[in-house]
Short mmCIF file of C-alpha atoms in Angstrom, two decimals:
data_model
loop_
_atom_site.label_atom_id
_atom_site.label_comp_id
_atom_site.label_asym_id
_atom_site.label_seq_id
_atom_site.Cartn_x
_atom_site.Cartn_y
_atom_site.Cartn_z
CA MET A 1 77.11 36.25 -51.63
CA THR A 2 75.42 33.06 -50.37
CA LEU A 3 72.63 32.93 -47.94
CA HIS A 4 74.96 31.60 -45.35
CA ASP A 5 77.17 34.82 -45.72
CA ASP A 6 74.26 37.12 -45.82
CA ALA A 7 72.61 35.60 -42.56
CA ALA A 8 76.11 36.05 -40.87
CA ARG A 9 75.86 39.72 -41.79
CA LEU A 10 72.42 40.00 -40.30
CA GLN A 11 73.25 38.16 -37.15
CA PRO A 12 73.61 41.10 -34.76
CA GLU A 13 70.38 42.60 -35.53
CA LEU A 14 68.59 39.29 -35.19
CA VAL A 15 70.03 38.66 -31.68
CA GLU A 16 69.11 42.31 -31.07
CA LEU A 17 65.46 41.54 -32.08
CA ARG A 18 65.45 38.10 -30.16
CA ARG A 19 66.69 39.61 -27.11
CA ARG A 20 64.12 42.62 -27.16
CA LEU A 21 61.41 39.75 -27.86
CA HIS A 22 62.58 37.89 -24.85
CA ARG A 23 62.41 40.74 -22.48
CA ILE A 24 58.71 41.31 -23.37
CA PRO A 25 57.08 37.79 -23.55
CA GLU A 26 53.30 37.46 -24.06
CA PRO A 27 51.43 34.20 -23.68
CA GLY A 28 48.26 33.20 -25.60
CA PHE A 29 46.61 34.69 -28.66
CA ASP A 30 46.80 38.46 -27.89
CA LEU A 31 50.43 39.56 -28.39
CA PRO A 32 50.38 43.32 -29.12
CA LEU A 33 53.85 44.30 -28.40
CA THR A 34 55.48 41.04 -30.18
CA GLN A 35 53.06 41.78 -33.22
CA ARG A 36 54.30 45.34 -33.32
CA ALA A 37 58.06 44.25 -33.30
CA VAL A 38 57.32 41.99 -35.91
CA LEU A 39 55.67 44.61 -38.14
CA ASP A 40 58.57 46.87 -37.34
CA ALA A 41 61.31 44.20 -38.19
CA ILE A 42 59.63 43.69 -41.59
CA ASP A 43 58.80 46.98 -42.57
CA GLY A 44 60.41 48.10 -45.90
CA LEU A 45 60.59 44.59 -47.30
CA GLY A 46 58.04 45.16 -49.92
CA LEU A 47 55.62 42.26 -48.30
CA GLU A 48 52.03 42.10 -48.48
CA ILE A 49 50.93 42.00 -44.66
CA THR A 50 47.82 41.00 -43.04
CA THR A 51 47.12 40.71 -39.50
CA GLY A 52 44.30 38.57 -37.77
CA SER A 53 41.00 39.93 -36.76
CA ASP A 54 40.77 38.02 -33.44
CA LEU A 55 44.40 37.11 -32.73
CA SER A 56 47.71 38.79 -33.14
CA SER A 57 48.99 37.02 -36.11
CA VAL A 58 51.10 38.40 -39.01
CA THR A 59 51.03 36.97 -42.62
CA ALA A 60 53.50 38.37 -44.83
CA VAL A 61 53.81 37.47 -48.67
CA LEU A 62 56.80 38.02 -50.55
CA ARG A 63 56.18 38.13 -54.45
CA GLY A 64 58.90 37.08 -56.70
CA ALA A 65 59.76 38.82 -59.95
CA THR A 66 57.77 36.12 -61.92
CA ASP A 67 54.90 33.81 -61.50
CA GLY A 68 55.35 30.25 -59.92
CA PRO A 69 54.35 28.25 -56.91
CA SER A 70 54.20 29.32 -53.30
CA VAL A 71 55.61 28.08 -50.44
CA LEU A 72 55.13 28.56 -46.59
CA LEU A 73 57.65 29.30 -43.61
CA ARG A 74 56.42 29.63 -39.97
CA GLY A 75 57.64 30.75 -36.67
CA ASP A 76 55.32 30.82 -33.65
CA MET A 77 55.37 33.91 -31.35
CA ASP A 78 53.93 33.23 -27.91
CA ALA A 79 55.51 32.65 -24.54
CA LEU A 80 54.41 30.85 -21.43
CA ALA A 81 53.35 31.74 -17.85
CA ILE A 82 56.37 30.78 -16.24
CA VAL A 83 58.71 33.02 -14.02
CA GLU A 84 62.00 33.17 -15.61
CA GLU A 85 64.96 31.93 -13.40
CA THR A 86 67.89 32.15 -16.03
CA GLY A 87 69.50 35.08 -14.56
CA LEU A 88 70.23 36.52 -18.33
CA GLU A 89 70.75 40.26 -18.52
CA TYR A 90 67.97 40.32 -20.65
CA ALA A 91 65.68 38.06 -18.87
CA SER A 92 61.76 38.82 -18.81
CA ALA A 93 60.68 40.40 -15.51
CA ASN A 94 56.76 40.30 -16.40
CA GLY A 95 55.86 36.95 -15.03
CA ALA A 96 56.04 35.19 -18.36
CA MET A 97 59.03 33.52 -20.17
CA HIS A 98 60.04 32.55 -23.62
CA ALA A 99 60.79 29.04 -22.18
CA CYS A 100 60.32 27.30 -25.41
CA GLY A 101 62.21 29.34 -27.71
CA HIS A 102 59.86 31.07 -29.70
CA ASP A 103 61.70 34.51 -29.54
CA LEU A 104 64.23 32.76 -31.65
CA HIS A 105 61.67 31.44 -33.97
CA VAL A 106 60.53 34.97 -34.80
CA ALA A 107 63.78 36.31 -35.18
CA GLY A 108 64.78 33.58 -37.58
CA LEU A 109 61.94 34.01 -39.63
CA VAL A 110 62.28 37.80 -39.87
CA GLY A 111 65.85 37.01 -41.00
CA ALA A 112 64.60 34.53 -43.80
CA ALA A 113 62.25 37.23 -44.95
CA ARG A 114 65.25 39.66 -45.30
CA LEU A 115 67.28 37.09 -46.99
CA LEU A 116 64.50 36.38 -49.56
CA ALA A 117 63.55 39.75 -50.04
CA GLY A 118 66.89 40.80 -51.06
CA ARG A 119 66.68 38.03 -53.78
CA ARG A 120 63.26 38.93 -54.89
CA ASP A 121 64.40 39.26 -58.79
CA ARG A 122 65.59 35.54 -58.63
CA ILE A 123 62.42 34.19 -57.25
CA ALA A 124 59.56 32.69 -59.37
CA GLY A 125 56.70 32.28 -57.06
CA SER A 126 55.87 33.61 -53.66
CA VAL A 127 56.94 32.87 -49.83
CA VAL A 128 54.37 33.09 -47.20
CA PHE A 129 55.82 34.01 -43.84
CA MET A 130 53.44 32.91 -41.06
CA PHE A 131 53.90 34.53 -37.70
CA GLN A 132 51.77 32.68 -35.34
CA PRO A 133 50.72 33.30 -31.68
CA GLY A 134 48.94 30.77 -29.50
CA GLU A 135 50.84 27.76 -30.16
CA GLU A 136 51.11 26.95 -26.47
CA ALA A 137 47.64 28.16 -25.59
CA GLY A 138 45.37 25.85 -27.52
CA GLY A 139 46.01 26.07 -31.49
CA GLY A 140 46.93 29.33 -33.26
CA ALA A 141 47.78 27.38 -36.31
CA PRO A 142 44.18 26.23 -37.15
CA LEU A 143 42.91 29.72 -36.58
CA MET A 144 45.40 31.07 -39.04
CA ILE A 145 44.33 28.20 -41.44
CA ARG A 146 40.93 29.35 -41.10
CA ASP A 147 41.88 32.76 -41.80
CA GLY A 148 43.59 31.63 -45.23
CA VAL A 149 47.06 31.51 -44.44
CA LEU A 150 47.72 28.65 -46.80
CA ASP A 151 46.14 30.33 -49.75
CA ALA A 152 47.52 33.95 -48.71
CA ALA A 153 49.69 34.14 -52.01
CA GLY A 154 46.49 33.30 -54.17
CA THR A 155 47.48 29.77 -54.69
CA ARG A 156 47.62 27.03 -51.88
CA VAL A 157 51.20 26.57 -50.79
CA GLU A 158 52.95 23.48 -52.03
CA ALA A 159 54.87 22.89 -49.13
CA ALA A 160 55.43 24.37 -45.46
CA TYR A 161 58.45 24.45 -43.30
CA GLY A 162 58.98 25.18 -39.58
CA ILE A 163 62.43 25.06 -37.35
CA HIS A 164 61.97 24.56 -33.45
CA VAL A 165 64.92 25.17 -31.20
CA GLY A 166 65.86 22.62 -28.49
CA PRO A 167 68.45 21.04 -26.41
CA GLY A 168 71.46 19.42 -27.89
CA ALA A 169 75.04 20.31 -29.51
CA ARG A 170 74.63 23.90 -30.75
CA GLY A 171 74.13 24.18 -34.31
CA THR A 172 72.86 20.52 -35.31
CA PHE A 173 69.81 20.34 -37.49
CA GLN A 174 67.76 17.25 -36.41
CA LEU A 175 65.01 15.74 -39.03
CA LYS A 176 62.72 12.65 -39.23
CA SER A 177 60.65 11.28 -42.02
CA GLY A 178 57.09 10.41 -40.85
CA THR A 179 55.99 10.78 -37.43
CA ILE A 180 58.24 13.36 -35.34
CA MET A 181 56.01 14.62 -32.68
CA ALA A 182 53.06 13.27 -30.63
CA GLY A 183 49.43 14.21 -30.51
CA ALA A 184 48.50 16.13 -27.46
CA ASN A 185 45.39 15.20 -25.74
CA VAL A 186 43.77 15.75 -22.30
CA LEU A 187 42.34 13.34 -19.70
CA ARG A 188 39.77 14.99 -16.93
CA VAL A 189 38.40 12.93 -14.38
CA ARG A 190 36.02 14.09 -11.25
CA VAL A 191 35.09 11.53 -9.00
CA HIS A 192 31.75 12.06 -6.93
CA GLY A 193 31.42 10.49 -3.66
CA ARG A 194 29.80 11.49 -0.26
CA GLY A 195 31.45 14.03 2.30
CA GLY A 196 31.47 13.51 6.07
CA HIS A 197 33.70 14.06 9.09
CA GLY A 198 37.21 13.00 8.53
CA SER A 199 37.10 10.94 12.06
CA ARG A 200 34.09 8.80 10.53
CA PRO A 201 34.97 7.51 6.99
CA GLN A 202 32.66 4.69 7.39
CA GLN A 203 29.57 7.18 7.21
CA ALA A 204 30.97 8.89 4.16
CA VAL A 205 31.93 7.70 0.86
CA ASP A 206 35.66 9.03 0.27
CA PRO A 207 36.62 9.97 -3.27
CA VAL A 208 40.40 10.56 -2.36
CA PRO A 209 41.45 6.88 -2.00
CA VAL A 210 39.62 6.33 -5.39
CA VAL A 211 41.47 9.12 -7.22
CA ALA A 212 44.64 7.33 -5.77
CA GLU A 213 43.76 3.83 -7.19
CA LEU A 214 42.84 5.51 -10.61
CA ILE A 215 45.99 7.16 -11.09
CA LEU A 216 47.91 4.03 -10.28
CA ALA A 217 45.29 2.21 -12.60
CA LEU A 218 46.02 4.43 -15.57
CA GLN A 219 49.58 3.51 -15.36
CA SER A 220 48.87 -0.15 -15.52
CA TRP A 221 46.48 0.50 -18.52
CA VAL A 222 49.49 2.33 -20.37
CA THR A 223 51.82 -0.60 -19.78
CA ARG A 224 49.15 -3.60 -20.23
CA ARG A 225 46.99 -2.41 -22.85
CA ILE A 226 49.24 -0.20 -25.04
CA ASP A 227 51.27 -1.75 -27.72
CA VAL A 228 55.04 -1.02 -27.12
CA PHE A 229 55.66 0.00 -30.53
CA ASP A 230 52.90 2.47 -30.59
CA PRO A 231 53.74 4.17 -27.12
CA VAL A 232 51.71 6.29 -25.25
CA VAL A 233 52.70 8.68 -22.43
CA LEU A 234 50.27 9.37 -19.80
CA SER A 235 51.12 11.91 -16.93
CA VAL A 236 48.83 13.22 -14.31
CA THR A 237 49.70 16.86 -13.95
CA THR A 238 46.93 18.32 -11.80
CA LEU A 239 45.23 17.06 -8.69
CA TYR A 240 42.68 18.28 -6.33
CA ALA A 241 40.58 17.29 -3.36
CA GLY A 242 39.34 19.25 0.01
CA GLU A 243 40.79 22.06 1.30
CA ILE A 244 39.81 21.39 5.08
CA THR A 245 41.84 18.67 7.10
CA ASN A 246 39.19 17.21 9.06
CA VAL A 247 36.53 17.03 6.26
CA ILE A 248 36.04 14.19 3.57
CA PRO A 249 35.34 16.04 0.57
CA GLU A 250 32.33 15.35 -1.69
CA ASP A 251 34.68 15.39 -4.82
CA ALA A 252 38.12 14.96 -6.07
CA GLY A 253 39.89 14.67 -9.25
CA PHE A 254 42.61 15.02 -11.62
CA ALA A 255 44.02 16.05 -15.09
CA ALA A 256 46.49 14.31 -17.25
CA THR A 257 48.50 14.91 -20.47
CA LEU A 258 48.29 12.12 -22.89
CA ARG A 259 50.47 11.87 -25.84
CA THR A 260 49.98 9.63 -28.57
CA LEU A 261 51.82 8.81 -31.82
CA SER A 262 48.81 7.40 -33.84
CA GLU A 263 44.97 7.71 -34.64
CA ALA A 264 44.61 4.11 -33.33
CA SER A 265 46.16 4.89 -29.84
CA ILE A 266 43.89 7.95 -29.18
CA ALA A 267 41.02 5.88 -30.31
CA GLN A 268 42.00 3.20 -27.95
CA ALA A 269 41.90 5.92 -25.13
CA GLN A 270 38.64 7.34 -25.98
CA ALA A 271 37.16 3.56 -25.98
CA GLU A 272 38.66 2.13 -23.00
CA LEU A 273 39.37 4.97 -20.57
CA PRO A 274 35.99 6.08 -19.56
CA PRO A 275 34.48 2.77 -18.71
CA LEU A 276 37.56 1.77 -16.81
CA ILE A 277 37.49 4.69 -14.66
CA GLU A 278 33.72 4.52 -14.28
CA ARG A 279 33.97 1.08 -13.17
CA ILE A 280 36.86 1.36 -10.52
CA ALA A 281 34.83 4.30 -8.99
CA ALA A 282 31.43 2.36 -9.13
CA ALA A 283 33.59 -0.42 -6.98
CA HIS A 284 34.11 2.02 -4.33
CA GLY A 285 30.52 3.46 -4.37
CA CYS A 286 31.33 6.41 -6.22
CA THR A 287 30.40 7.92 -9.63
CA ALA A 288 32.96 9.63 -12.12
CA ASP A 289 32.73 12.13 -15.07
CA VAL A 290 35.41 11.52 -17.62
CA GLU A 291 36.59 13.57 -20.45
CA VAL A 292 39.10 12.59 -23.03
CA ILE A 293 39.76 15.65 -25.03
CA VAL A 294 41.52 15.45 -28.44
CA GLY A 295 43.93 18.49 -28.82
CA TYR A 296 46.68 18.61 -31.34
CA PRO A 297 47.28 15.90 -33.76
CA VAL A 298 50.30 13.96 -34.42
CA THR A 299 53.13 15.88 -36.30
CA VAL A 300 53.81 14.03 -39.63
CA ASN A 301 56.57 14.87 -41.86
CA THR A 302 56.12 13.77 -45.52
CA ALA A 303 59.03 11.70 -46.80
CA GLU A 304 59.88 13.60 -50.17
CA GLU A 305 60.12 17.04 -48.52
CA THR A 306 62.13 15.66 -45.38
CA ALA A 307 64.63 14.05 -47.70
CA ALA A 308 64.67 17.08 -49.71
CA ALA A 309 65.28 19.24 -46.52
CA ALA A 310 68.05 17.05 -45.46
CA ALA A 311 69.79 17.47 -48.66
CA VAL A 312 69.38 21.27 -48.81
CA LEU A 313 70.56 21.73 -45.00
CA ARG A 314 73.55 19.26 -45.95
CA ALA A 315 74.60 21.31 -48.84
CA GLU A 316 74.27 24.63 -46.95
CA PHE A 317 75.70 23.52 -43.59
CA GLY A 318 77.76 20.25 -44.16
CA GLU A 319 77.23 16.49 -43.53
CA ASP A 320 78.07 16.65 -39.75
CA ARG A 321 75.36 19.57 -38.95
CA VAL A 322 72.58 17.30 -39.93
CA ASP A 323 71.29 14.48 -38.02
CA GLU A 324 68.42 12.13 -39.16
CA ILE A 325 66.85 10.92 -35.75
CA ASP A 326 65.29 7.77 -35.31
CA ALA A 327 62.52 8.25 -32.57
CA PRO A 328 59.79 11.12 -32.51
CA TRP A 329 59.60 13.44 -29.61
CA MET A 330 56.61 12.99 -27.37
CA ALA A 331 55.95 16.72 -26.93
CA SER A 332 53.55 18.11 -29.37
CA GLU A 333 53.17 20.96 -32.06
CA ASP A 334 50.23 22.48 -33.48
CA PHE A 335 52.22 22.92 -36.88
CA SER A 336 50.76 19.41 -37.06
CA PHE A 337 47.66 21.14 -38.51
CA VAL A 338 49.34 22.64 -41.25
CA LEU A 339 51.25 19.33 -42.26
CA ARG A 340 47.69 17.88 -42.30
CA GLU A 341 46.75 20.23 -45.16
CA VAL A 342 49.86 20.48 -47.16
CA PRO A 343 53.31 18.69 -47.50
CA GLY A 344 56.23 19.66 -45.55
CA THR A 345 58.59 19.10 -42.57
CA PHE A 346 59.09 20.33 -39.32
CA LEU A 347 62.59 19.91 -37.76
CA PHE A 348 64.70 20.94 -34.75
CA LEU A 349 67.87 23.01 -34.60
CA CYS A 350 69.84 22.49 -31.42
CA ALA A 351 70.80 25.58 -29.47
CA THR A 352 72.19 24.82 -26.03
CA PRO A 353 74.87 27.31 -25.12
CA PRO A 354 78.29 25.73 -25.06
CA ASP A 355 78.70 26.77 -21.18
CA VAL A 356 75.75 24.34 -20.46
CA ASP A 357 76.53 20.97 -19.15
CA GLN A 358 75.14 18.78 -21.91
CA ASP A 359 74.23 15.91 -19.41
CA ASP A 360 72.12 18.47 -17.29
CA ILE A 361 70.45 20.59 -20.20
CA PRO A 362 67.30 22.14 -18.89
CA MET A 363 64.41 21.16 -21.18
CA ASN A 364 61.89 23.39 -23.07
CA HIS A 365 59.55 25.05 -20.79
CA SER A 366 61.83 24.84 -17.95
CA PRO A 367 62.11 28.23 -16.00
CA HIS A 368 65.81 27.57 -16.30
CA ALA A 369 65.91 27.05 -20.26
CA ARG A 370 68.40 28.80 -22.30
CA PHE A 371 68.88 29.14 -25.99
CA ASP A 372 71.97 30.28 -27.61
CA ASP A 373 71.11 33.26 -30.19
CA ALA A 374 74.57 32.29 -31.88
CA VAL A 375 72.37 29.92 -34.19
CA LEU A 376 69.87 32.91 -35.39
CA GLY A 377 71.95 33.40 -38.88
CA ASP A 378 71.88 29.57 -39.37
CA GLN A 379 68.31 29.40 -38.53
CA ALA A 380 67.24 32.23 -41.16
CA ALA A 381 69.55 30.77 -43.75
CA ALA A 382 68.10 27.30 -43.48
CA LEU A 383 64.45 28.50 -43.71
CA ALA A 384 65.30 30.55 -46.51
CA ALA A 385 67.23 27.69 -48.32
CA LEU A 386 64.27 25.43 -47.77
CA ALA A 387 61.99 27.99 -49.36
CA TRP A 388 64.42 28.59 -52.39
CA ARG A 389 64.20 25.11 -53.22
CA HIS A 390 60.57 25.68 -54.48
CA VAL A 391 60.87 29.19 -55.68
CA GLY A 392 64.52 30.26 -56.30
CA VAL A 393 65.80 30.66 -59.85
CA GLY A 394 69.53 29.65 -59.87
CA ASP A 395 71.82 29.53 -56.78
CA ALA A 396 70.72 31.39 -53.96
#
């Protein structure tokens, strides 16, 4: 039996696991229900299992029949604090939602563990399965790296792989060598003025129009100061000022997400944005506190691993199922921390249900986002095949 054949046989139980997880989404780093479901799903596979001390991670190591290199496969587990509006019969009702498909990532990784455990006698080396909390919440990956996930097999993994579901024609794999996802950073600005009566603005120093001017100035900074071939996305996503209609507030402010594709562009933002904002505020008699907070780094796939992954997937699924994309996504991933440490590749698996209009697909993080769990068998087989290239003996 091939990986593909065995994965097809696993499909019903992977769907059941995914839907069980979808009903009990947990955001952040503390995911006790999700962790318990993972531990139950991999019980009996003969894996060496450790759990995190201060986060609900699961690291599971599969030892092969003989010694050899080690390779890492990762699935993130956390949900988002979004009220689900999909209408699915297995929709969450607890105020959180697997709106980014991490429930599929968990089920797919469990499937890969089962496929590879069934071939242990033909594995020379080890496979590390990284079940990670906190991808959405601020970086579970570096915490698991701190706890030793890259060395869990006793030697540093020689490669790492992750698959993320997303919108697009169901069953298509998308890869890109080099930068595939942006770095995620945060800009926070607080403008200090002098409060007063709403009817007498001349006796106050109003920070509200200053904030409005700053928001527009930032868009001009992006288009006039940033190289178009090294793009930046700056979106103001929170905005605050006073709460009483006849009072000019003392302070007003906003925060923005800042997506970058290079070290040079985030360095430019750190150097240029604070003085720009402070000087515009000063021109209106205000002061400003400015923070440019560096978050997730750029996700960069190594050329060799990406080319090899494309070849593996074409052999397993056919030429028409693999698409090498030209441009990176401006979304971000904390798998970037793993790829800063070891070679590897991060890729996408399109999972839009066939009944959804391809021209009006709800994106990841939408309360309407839907992912077709018919892809789970292929996801499991793909992850297993990528690991097999490093540790498998003969055909899988």
